[in-house]
mmCIF file of C-alpha atoms and ligand atoms in Angstrom:
data_model
loop_
_atom_site.group_PDB
_atom_site.id
_atom_site.type_symbol
_atom_site.label_atom_id
_atom_site.label_comp_id
_atom_site.label_asym_id
_atom_site.label_seq_id
_atom_site.Cartn_x
_atom_site.Cartn_y
_atom_site.Cartn_z
ATOM 1 C CA MET C 1 12.544 -7.407 7.081
ATOM 2 C CA THR C 2 14.110 -10.742 7.532
ATOM 3 C CA ASN C 3 12.857 -11.134 11.012
ATOM 4 C CA LEU C 4 8.954 -11.300 9.923
ATOM 5 C CA PRO C 5 7.579 -14.456 11.873
ATOM 6 C CA TRP C 6 8.014 -17.545 9.760
ATOM 7 C CA GLU C 7 7.083 -21.045 8.702
ATOM 8 C CA GLU C 8 7.150 -22.829 5.112
ATOM 9 C CA ARG C 9 4.550 -24.394 3.901
ATOM 10 C CA PRO C 10 4.076 -27.760 5.380
ATOM 11 C CA SER C 11 5.523 -30.436 3.032
ATOM 12 C CA GLY C 12 2.585 -31.552 0.693
ATOM 13 C CA SER C 13 0.041 -28.806 0.780
ATOM 14 C CA HIS C 14 -0.551 -27.128 -1.936
ATOM 15 C CA GLU C 15 -2.425 -23.617 0.105
ATOM 16 C CA VAL C 16 -1.841 -20.709 -1.252
ATOM 17 C CA MET C 17 -1.644 -19.603 2.805
ATOM 18 C CA TRP C 18 -1.176 -21.747 5.508
ATOM 19 C CA ARG C 19 -1.676 -21.795 8.962
ATOM 20 C CA TYR C 20 1.648 -21.231 11.838
ATOM 21 C CA SER C 21 1.183 -24.649 13.390
ATOM 22 C CA ALA C 22 0.847 -23.733 16.330
ATOM 23 C CA ASN C 23 -1.776 -21.165 16.142
ATOM 24 C CA PRO C 24 -3.069 -19.642 18.176
ATOM 25 C CA VAL C 25 -0.081 -16.928 19.231
ATOM 26 C CA ILE C 26 -2.112 -14.637 20.909
ATOM 27 C CA PRO C 27 -3.881 -16.405 23.927
ATOM 28 C CA ARG C 28 -7.834 -14.689 25.084
ATOM 29 C CA ASN C 29 -6.522 -14.667 28.984
ATOM 30 C CA LEU C 30 -3.000 -12.735 28.098
ATOM 31 C CA LEU C 31 -4.064 -9.931 30.162
ATOM 32 C CA PRO C 32 -5.096 -10.947 33.345
ATOM 33 C CA ASP C 33 -8.357 -9.077 33.016
ATOM 34 C CA SER C 34 -8.900 -10.179 29.161
ATOM 35 C CA ASN C 35 -11.911 -11.868 28.034
ATOM 36 C CA SER C 36 -10.039 -12.588 24.470
ATOM 37 C CA ILE C 37 -7.423 -10.576 22.376
ATOM 38 C CA PHE C 38 -8.224 -10.952 18.627
ATOM 39 C CA ASN C 39 -8.278 -8.549 15.235
ATOM 40 C CA SER C 40 -5.332 -7.146 16.316
ATOM 41 C CA ALA C 41 -2.440 -5.505 14.180
ATOM 42 C CA VAL C 42 0.824 -5.064 14.297
ATOM 43 C CA VAL C 43 3.784 -3.488 12.845
ATOM 44 C CA PRO C 44 7.947 -3.311 12.099
ATOM 45 C CA PHE C 45 9.433 -1.440 15.290
ATOM 46 C CA ARG C 46 12.651 -0.930 15.821
ATOM 47 C CA ASP C 47 14.504 -4.302 16.253
ATOM 48 C CA GLY C 48 11.516 -6.085 16.904
ATOM 49 C CA PHE C 49 7.852 -5.082 16.538
ATOM 50 C CA ALA C 50 5.121 -3.408 18.188
ATOM 51 C CA GLY C 51 1.228 -3.537 17.871
ATOM 52 C CA VAL C 52 -2.209 -2.216 18.541
ATOM 53 C CA PHE C 53 -4.547 -5.381 19.925
ATOM 54 C CA ARG C 54 -8.294 -5.606 20.636
ATOM 55 C CA CYS C 55 -8.494 -6.371 24.621
ATOM 56 C CA ASP C 56 -11.787 -7.282 25.217
ATOM 57 C CA ASP C 57 -11.777 -6.976 29.257
ATOM 58 C CA THR C 58 -14.770 -8.754 31.386
ATOM 59 C CA ASN C 59 -17.368 -6.789 31.835
ATOM 60 C CA ARG C 60 -16.719 -7.372 27.596
ATOM 61 C CA ARG C 61 -15.955 -3.807 27.403
ATOM 62 C CA MET C 62 -13.975 -3.209 24.022
ATOM 63 C CA ALA C 63 -10.344 -1.615 24.007
ATOM 64 C CA LEU C 64 -7.550 -0.930 22.200
ATOM 65 C CA HIS C 65 -3.283 -2.368 24.107
ATOM 66 C CA VAL C 66 -0.161 -1.594 23.209
ATOM 67 C CA GLY C 67 2.251 -4.482 23.188
ATOM 68 C CA PHE C 68 5.431 -5.170 22.280
ATOM 69 C CA SER C 69 7.517 -8.344 20.633
ATOM 70 C CA LYS C 70 11.142 -9.300 19.709
ATOM 71 C CA ASP C 71 9.654 -12.373 17.501
ATOM 72 C CA GLY C 72 5.928 -10.948 16.196
ATOM 73 C CA ILE C 73 5.032 -14.126 18.270
ATOM 74 C CA THR C 74 5.898 -14.027 21.975
ATOM 75 C CA TRP C 75 4.145 -10.079 22.575
ATOM 76 C CA ASN C 76 3.728 -8.528 25.863
ATOM 77 C CA ILE C 77 1.127 -6.507 25.869
ATOM 78 C CA LYS C 78 0.517 -3.702 28.788
ATOM 79 C CA PRO C 79 -2.495 -3.840 31.063
ATOM 80 C CA GLU C 80 -3.934 -0.129 31.128
ATOM 81 C CA LYS C 81 -6.329 0.449 27.774
ATOM 82 C CA LEU C 82 -5.266 3.186 25.403
ATOM 83 C CA GLN C 83 -6.838 6.193 26.565
ATOM 84 C CA LEU C 84 -8.443 7.394 23.823
ATOM 85 C CA GLU C 85 -11.996 9.776 23.464
ATOM 86 C CA GLY C 86 -14.709 7.771 22.113
ATOM 87 C CA ASP C 87 -17.154 4.908 24.143
ATOM 88 C CA TYR C 88 -15.507 1.912 22.804
ATOM 89 C CA ALA C 89 -12.666 0.306 20.362
ATOM 90 C CA TYR C 90 -11.841 -2.094 18.462
ATOM 91 C CA ASP C 91 -10.922 -3.777 14.919
ATOM 92 C CA PRO C 92 -7.019 -1.017 15.097
ATOM 93 C CA ARG C 93 -4.952 -1.433 11.500
ATOM 94 C CA VAL C 94 -1.649 0.875 12.519
ATOM 95 C CA THR C 95 0.294 2.008 8.991
ATOM 96 C CA PHE C 96 3.779 3.928 9.145
ATOM 97 C CA ILE C 97 2.973 6.717 6.480
ATOM 98 C CA GLU C 98 6.402 8.717 5.883
ATOM 99 C CA ASP C 99 7.683 9.744 9.464
ATOM 100 C CA ARG C 100 4.752 8.291 12.041
ATOM 101 C CA TYR C 101 2.783 5.473 12.952
ATOM 102 C CA TRP C 102 -1.024 5.835 12.531
ATOM 103 C CA VAL C 103 -4.140 3.857 13.953
ATOM 104 C CA THR C 104 -7.356 3.498 12.939
ATOM 105 C CA TRP C 105 -10.038 1.818 14.489
ATOM 106 C CA CYS C 106 -13.627 1.066 14.847
ATOM 107 C CA ASN C 107 -14.303 4.161 16.935
ATOM 108 C CA GLY C 108 -17.840 4.700 19.546
ATOM 109 C CA TYR C 109 -19.327 8.069 18.781
ATOM 110 C CA HIS C 110 -23.268 7.909 18.598
ATOM 111 C CA GLY C 111 -22.021 4.474 17.074
ATOM 112 C CA PRO C 112 -19.355 3.066 15.086
ATOM 113 C CA THR C 113 -17.276 4.820 13.099
ATOM 114 C CA ILE C 114 -13.481 5.209 11.847
ATOM 115 C CA GLY C 115 -10.946 6.492 14.688
ATOM 116 C CA ILE C 116 -7.670 7.882 14.429
ATOM 117 C CA ALA C 117 -4.431 9.108 16.170
ATOM 118 C CA TRP C 118 -0.596 9.130 15.398
ATOM 119 C CA THR C 119 2.121 7.899 17.192
ATOM 120 C CA THR C 120 6.339 7.743 17.416
ATOM 121 C CA ASP C 121 6.819 5.697 20.009
ATOM 122 C CA PHE C 122 3.353 3.689 20.694
ATOM 123 C CA GLU C 123 3.572 5.308 24.172
ATOM 124 C CA THR C 124 2.236 8.882 23.249
ATOM 125 C CA PHE C 125 -0.932 9.032 21.265
ATOM 126 C CA HIS C 126 -2.133 12.315 19.376
ATOM 127 C CA GLN C 127 -5.856 11.792 18.518
ATOM 128 C CA MET C 128 -6.682 13.376 15.133
ATOM 129 C CA GLU C 129 -11.255 13.638 14.407
ATOM 130 C CA ASN C 130 -12.684 10.661 13.631
ATOM 131 C CA ALA C 131 -12.937 10.591 9.999
ATOM 132 C CA PHE C 132 -15.935 9.840 9.481
ATOM 133 C CA LEU C 133 -19.766 10.784 10.492
ATOM 134 C CA PRO C 134 -21.325 7.285 11.817
ATOM 135 C CA TYR C 135 -21.385 4.394 10.610
ATOM 136 C CA ASN C 136 -18.563 2.905 9.459
ATOM 137 C CA ARG C 137 -15.832 0.232 9.738
ATOM 138 C CA ASN C 138 -13.192 -1.015 8.658
ATOM 139 C CA GLY C 139 -11.027 1.763 8.202
ATOM 140 C CA VAL C 140 -7.997 0.803 6.703
ATOM 141 C CA LEU C 141 -5.211 3.472 5.366
ATOM 142 C CA PHE C 142 -2.639 3.372 2.168
ATOM 143 C CA PRO C 143 0.711 2.782 3.005
ATOM 144 C CA ARG C 144 1.946 6.509 1.520
ATOM 145 C CA LYS C 145 0.156 8.778 -0.032
ATOM 146 C CA ILE C 146 -1.894 8.606 -3.551
ATOM 147 C CA GLY C 147 -1.905 11.740 -5.696
ATOM 148 C CA GLY C 148 -0.695 13.227 -3.010
ATOM 149 C CA LYS C 149 -3.562 12.272 -0.680
ATOM 150 C CA PHE C 150 -3.456 9.991 2.381
ATOM 151 C CA ALA C 151 -6.017 7.168 1.770
ATOM 152 C CA MET C 152 -8.328 4.810 3.346
ATOM 153 C CA LEU C 153 -10.634 1.883 2.766
ATOM 154 C CA SER C 154 -13.547 2.113 4.694
ATOM 155 C CA ARG C 155 -17.138 0.136 5.389
ATOM 156 C CA PRO C 156 -20.241 2.291 5.308
ATOM 157 C CA SER C 157 -22.447 0.070 8.161
ATOM 158 C CA ASP C 158 -25.195 0.698 10.663
ATOM 159 C CA THR C 159 -25.346 0.358 14.290
ATOM 160 C CA GLY C 160 -25.724 -3.624 14.453
ATOM 161 C CA HIS C 161 -24.103 -6.327 13.005
ATOM 162 C CA THR C 162 -24.908 -4.437 9.609
ATOM 163 C CA ALA C 163 -26.267 -7.448 7.228
ATOM 164 C CA PHE C 164 -24.287 -5.191 3.951
ATOM 165 C CA GLY C 165 -21.271 -3.719 3.191
ATOM 166 C CA ASP C 166 -19.456 -2.450 0.578
ATOM 167 C CA ILE C 167 -15.790 -0.971 0.549
ATOM 168 C CA PHE C 168 -14.802 2.916 -0.450
ATOM 169 C CA TYR C 169 -12.242 4.848 -1.108
ATOM 170 C CA SER C 170 -11.111 7.798 0.221
ATOM 171 C CA GLU C 171 -9.223 11.073 0.184
ATOM 172 C CA THR C 172 -7.582 13.447 2.574
ATOM 173 C CA PRO C 173 -4.750 16.416 2.490
ATOM 174 C CA ASP C 174 -4.164 16.302 5.903
ATOM 175 C CA MET C 175 -5.861 12.927 7.651
ATOM 176 C CA GLU C 176 -9.122 15.248 8.790
ATOM 177 C CA PHE C 177 -11.116 16.592 6.153
ATOM 178 C CA TRP C 178 -11.616 13.784 3.885
ATOM 179 C CA GLY C 179 -13.369 13.385 0.564
ATOM 180 C CA HIS C 180 -13.129 12.299 -3.111
ATOM 181 C CA HIS C 181 -15.501 9.088 -2.140
ATOM 182 C CA ARG C 182 -15.114 6.126 -4.582
ATOM 183 C CA HIS C 183 -16.870 3.252 -4.822
ATOM 184 C CA VAL C 184 -14.174 -0.013 -4.653
ATOM 185 C CA MET C 185 -15.594 -3.987 -4.150
ATOM 186 C CA ALA C 186 -19.687 -4.970 -3.590
ATOM 187 C CA PRO C 187 -19.839 -8.601 -1.841
ATOM 188 C CA ALA C 188 -19.712 -11.119 -5.485
ATOM 189 C CA PRO C 189 -23.237 -13.376 -6.255
ATOM 190 C CA PHE C 190 -24.233 -15.739 -4.134
ATOM 191 C CA GLU C 191 -23.511 -18.084 -6.842
ATOM 192 C CA VAL C 192 -20.522 -16.950 -7.738
ATOM 193 C CA SER C 193 -18.218 -16.429 -4.771
ATOM 194 C CA ALA C 194 -20.385 -17.392 -1.573
ATOM 195 C CA TRP C 195 -17.983 -16.511 1.603
ATOM 196 C CA GLN C 196 -18.319 -13.070 0.063
ATOM 197 C CA CYS C 197 -21.702 -12.430 -0.326
ATOM 198 C CA MET C 198 -22.905 -10.612 2.443
ATOM 199 C CA LYS C 199 -20.292 -8.246 3.017
ATOM 200 C CA ILE C 200 -16.796 -7.066 2.519
ATOM 201 C CA GLY C 201 -14.545 -5.210 3.916
ATOM 202 C CA ALA C 202 -10.703 -4.599 4.062
ATOM 203 C CA GLY C 203 -8.441 -6.344 6.436
ATOM 204 C CA PRO C 204 -5.116 -5.521 6.439
ATOM 205 C CA VAL C 205 -2.869 -2.682 5.019
ATOM 206 C CA PRO C 206 -3.252 -3.105 1.626
ATOM 207 C CA ILE C 207 0.732 -3.904 0.552
ATOM 208 C CA GLU C 208 2.486 -2.611 -3.154
ATOM 209 C CA THR C 209 3.685 -4.589 -5.481
ATOM 210 C CA PRO C 210 4.465 -4.793 -9.228
ATOM 211 C CA GLU C 211 0.976 -5.810 -10.286
ATOM 212 C CA GLY C 212 -0.671 -3.204 -8.016
ATOM 213 C CA TRP C 213 -1.846 -2.943 -4.535
ATOM 214 C CA LEU C 214 -2.184 -6.300 -2.852
ATOM 215 C CA LEU C 215 -5.421 -6.045 -0.767
ATOM 216 C CA PHE C 216 -6.547 -9.170 1.688
ATOM 217 C CA TYR C 217 -10.525 -8.675 2.996
ATOM 218 C CA HIS C 218 -12.683 -10.344 4.768
ATOM 219 C CA GLY C 219 -15.985 -11.842 3.657
ATOM 220 C CA VAL C 220 -19.169 -13.054 5.265
ATOM 221 C CA LEU C 221 -21.512 -15.455 4.061
ATOM 222 C CA ARG C 222 -24.408 -15.825 6.386
ATOM 223 C CA SER C 223 -25.379 -19.132 7.014
ATOM 224 C CA CYS C 224 -28.009 -21.201 8.649
ATOM 225 C CA ASN C 225 -26.431 -20.999 11.588
ATOM 226 C CA GLY C 226 -24.941 -16.720 11.207
ATOM 227 C CA TYR C 227 -22.633 -15.186 9.602
ATOM 228 C CA VAL C 228 -19.218 -17.084 8.645
ATOM 229 C CA TYR C 229 -15.739 -14.380 7.949
ATOM 230 C CA SER C 230 -13.069 -15.804 5.581
ATOM 231 C CA PHE C 231 -10.495 -13.743 3.569
ATOM 232 C CA GLY C 232 -9.393 -13.323 0.441
ATOM 233 C CA SER C 233 -7.457 -11.423 -2.067
ATOM 234 C CA ALA C 234 -7.793 -8.630 -4.362
ATOM 235 C CA LEU C 235 -5.550 -6.217 -6.490
ATOM 236 C CA LEU C 236 -6.050 -2.594 -7.081
ATOM 237 C CA ASP C 237 -4.852 -0.598 -9.253
ATOM 238 C CA LEU C 238 -1.652 1.646 -8.228
ATOM 239 C CA ASP C 239 -2.571 4.643 -8.552
ATOM 240 C CA ARG C 240 -6.531 4.668 -8.896
ATOM 241 C CA PRO C 241 -6.609 2.419 -6.226
ATOM 242 C CA TRP C 242 -10.831 2.144 -6.632
ATOM 243 C CA GLU C 243 -10.067 0.018 -9.232
ATOM 244 C CA VAL C 244 -10.550 -3.472 -8.818
ATOM 245 C CA LEU C 245 -7.753 -5.499 -11.305
ATOM 246 C CA ALA C 246 -8.434 -8.676 -10.123
ATOM 247 C CA ARG C 247 -10.051 -10.825 -7.097
ATOM 248 C CA SER C 248 -10.439 -13.979 -5.566
ATOM 249 C CA GLY C 249 -13.166 -16.534 -6.303
ATOM 250 C CA PRO C 250 -11.809 -19.086 -3.470
ATOM 251 C CA TYR C 251 -11.044 -17.753 0.125
ATOM 252 C CA LEU C 252 -7.440 -18.269 1.459
ATOM 253 C CA ILE C 253 -8.140 -18.484 4.813
ATOM 254 C CA SER C 254 -11.826 -20.010 5.969
ATOM 255 C CA PRO C 255 -12.344 -21.328 9.259
ATOM 256 C CA GLN C 256 -11.785 -24.553 9.712
ATOM 257 C CA GLN C 257 -10.044 -25.004 12.069
ATOM 258 C CA PRO C 258 -11.211 -25.689 16.295
ATOM 259 C CA TYR C 259 -9.930 -22.620 17.521
ATOM 260 C CA GLU C 260 -11.531 -20.961 14.328
ATOM 261 C CA CYS C 261 -15.069 -22.304 14.716
ATOM 262 C CA MET C 262 -15.684 -21.893 18.568
ATOM 263 C CA GLY C 263 -15.083 -19.303 20.755
ATOM 264 C CA ASP C 264 -17.241 -16.120 21.473
ATOM 265 C CA VAL C 265 -18.711 -15.633 17.761
ATOM 266 C CA PRO C 266 -17.577 -19.271 16.270
ATOM 267 C CA ASN C 267 -16.382 -19.366 12.835
ATOM 268 C CA VAL C 268 -14.565 -15.973 12.001
ATOM 269 C CA CYS C 269 -10.942 -15.420 10.436
ATOM 270 C CA PHE C 270 -11.036 -11.376 10.258
ATOM 271 C CA PRO C 271 -7.410 -10.391 8.950
ATOM 272 C CA CYS C 272 -5.972 -6.984 10.456
ATOM 273 C CA ALA C 273 -2.474 -6.616 9.823
ATOM 274 C CA ALA C 274 0.137 -8.845 7.698
ATOM 275 C CA LEU C 275 4.796 -7.949 8.066
ATOM 276 C CA HIS C 276 6.148 -8.807 5.314
ATOM 277 C CA ASP C 277 9.615 -8.935 3.448
ATOM 278 C CA PRO C 278 9.683 -7.220 -0.087
ATOM 279 C CA ALA C 279 13.025 -9.627 -0.812
ATOM 280 C CA THR C 280 11.977 -13.322 -0.378
ATOM 281 C CA GLY C 281 7.984 -12.033 -0.657
ATOM 282 C CA ARG C 282 7.420 -13.442 2.896
ATOM 283 C CA VAL C 283 3.760 -12.198 4.315
ATOM 284 C CA ALA C 284 2.641 -13.167 7.530
ATOM 285 C CA VAL C 285 -1.065 -12.070 8.351
ATOM 286 C CA TYR C 286 -2.429 -11.874 11.932
ATOM 287 C CA TYR C 287 -6.079 -12.654 12.165
ATOM 288 C CA GLY C 288 -9.024 -13.058 14.508
ATOM 289 C CA CYS C 289 -9.848 -16.542 15.053
ATOM 290 C CA ALA C 290 -13.603 -16.667 16.221
ATOM 291 C CA ASP C 291 -13.786 -12.986 18.478
ATOM 292 C CA THR C 292 -11.730 -15.088 20.756
ATOM 293 C CA VAL C 293 -7.557 -15.174 20.046
ATOM 294 C CA THR C 294 -5.002 -13.680 17.318
ATOM 295 C CA GLY C 295 -4.054 -16.616 14.432
ATOM 296 C CA LEU C 296 -1.239 -16.420 12.036
ATOM 297 C CA ALA C 297 -0.926 -17.375 8.507
ATOM 298 C CA PHE C 298 1.689 -17.063 5.184
ATOM 299 C CA GLY C 299 2.191 -17.019 1.884
ATOM 300 C CA TYR C 300 4.191 -15.316 -0.838
ATOM 301 C CA ILE C 301 3.302 -12.897 -1.690
ATOM 302 C CA PRO C 302 4.199 -13.514 -6.039
ATOM 303 C CA GLU C 303 1.966 -16.909 -5.606
ATOM 304 C CA ILE C 304 -0.843 -15.109 -3.536
ATOM 305 C CA VAL C 305 -0.755 -12.232 -6.923
ATOM 306 C CA GLU C 306 -0.804 -15.189 -9.514
ATOM 307 C CA TRP C 307 -3.403 -17.422 -7.768
ATOM 308 C CA THR C 308 -5.766 -13.739 -7.731
ATOM 309 C CA LYS C 309 -5.601 -12.834 -10.538
ATOM 310 C CA LYS C 310 -6.134 -17.320 -12.073
ATOM 311 C CA THR C 311 -9.248 -17.288 -9.227
ATOM 312 C CA SER C 312 -10.723 -13.988 -10.568
ATOM 313 C CA ILE C 313 -14.422 -13.187 -10.869
ATOM 314 C CA LEU C 314 -14.014 -10.383 -12.377
HETATM 315 C C1 BMA J 1 -17.561 -7.018 12.979
HETATM 316 C C2 BMA J 1 -17.079 -7.163 14.086
HETATM 317 C C3 BMA J 1 -15.167 -7.850 14.125
HETATM 318 C C4 BMA J 1 -16.097 -9.170 14.588
HETATM 319 C C5 BMA J 1 -17.134 -9.527 13.114
HETATM 320 C C6 BMA J 1 -17.945 -11.379 13.579
HETATM 321 O O1 BMA J 1 -19.263 -7.112 13.027
HETATM 322 O O2 BMA J 1 -17.682 -6.856 15.107
HETATM 323 O O3 BMA J 1 -14.753 -7.252 15.044
HETATM 324 O O4 BMA J 1 -14.807 -10.124 14.445
HETATM 325 O O5 BMA J 1 -18.059 -8.654 13.534
HETATM 326 O O6 BMA J 1 -18.026 -11.277 15.015
#
């Protein structure tokens, strides 16, 4: 994929990942009645990109909307929400596996759990059964079968603003019956890596590299002023992804810019999607900023992999 949104590392910068200079790329009021558009997922589609966006409306109802873009930066988001079974829908991820696009999201069914649907055209969506019992969030599919099964990372939680959370792995032969649950990662000890010491959750669809699955994940610190969401990276074993090979001690991106520090929920950087170009190693990560707008950050996969190993806290 050569047409991914991209900007080179600013001269003089030593950051492993850097922000797009024109962030945020999606304003909160792109739709006539949107309060905020953030924590959203995009994939290559036809000669451009398609996405499933978290749009909270001005009733503050959470729903998913489809959008299309030629360049990954300027988006045409449909004003109609996706019709899905569930009390609410938020924090989508989209994965292409074999012959179709799979959407996972946090679906309201007696509390949050993981909804699943597939589409081939981003017009018609076929909703499956929820993957798990409530309560769960951050369901993220791998982009191919592993050991002959579809595989998902998720984060069991509670009904509220969960003050705990580990990442688990589950698999299924048919996208309906899930099992073989494995523990992947717990929050880090406070004195080792505090940005990820309260809870963690998978972000974008993992990226396959020769060194393992590159996983961007968010981590939460509880400060005296509330939760702070940053993101870092881990490498998971290609065949046994519940085995963590490396895990960054420092964060890659933490809330520092005004649009990340100010908004409906201050101090949140929450990644849900990544576009990458295997030939050049470039990666563009879409992340929700302050639960209000959507931003982009860039990096080179080989550099991020090396940095993850070099800074690993394992
Ligand atoms: C999490 C989810 C995310 C949100 C984050 C920060 O629990 O609700 O959608 O971005 O909190 O508010």
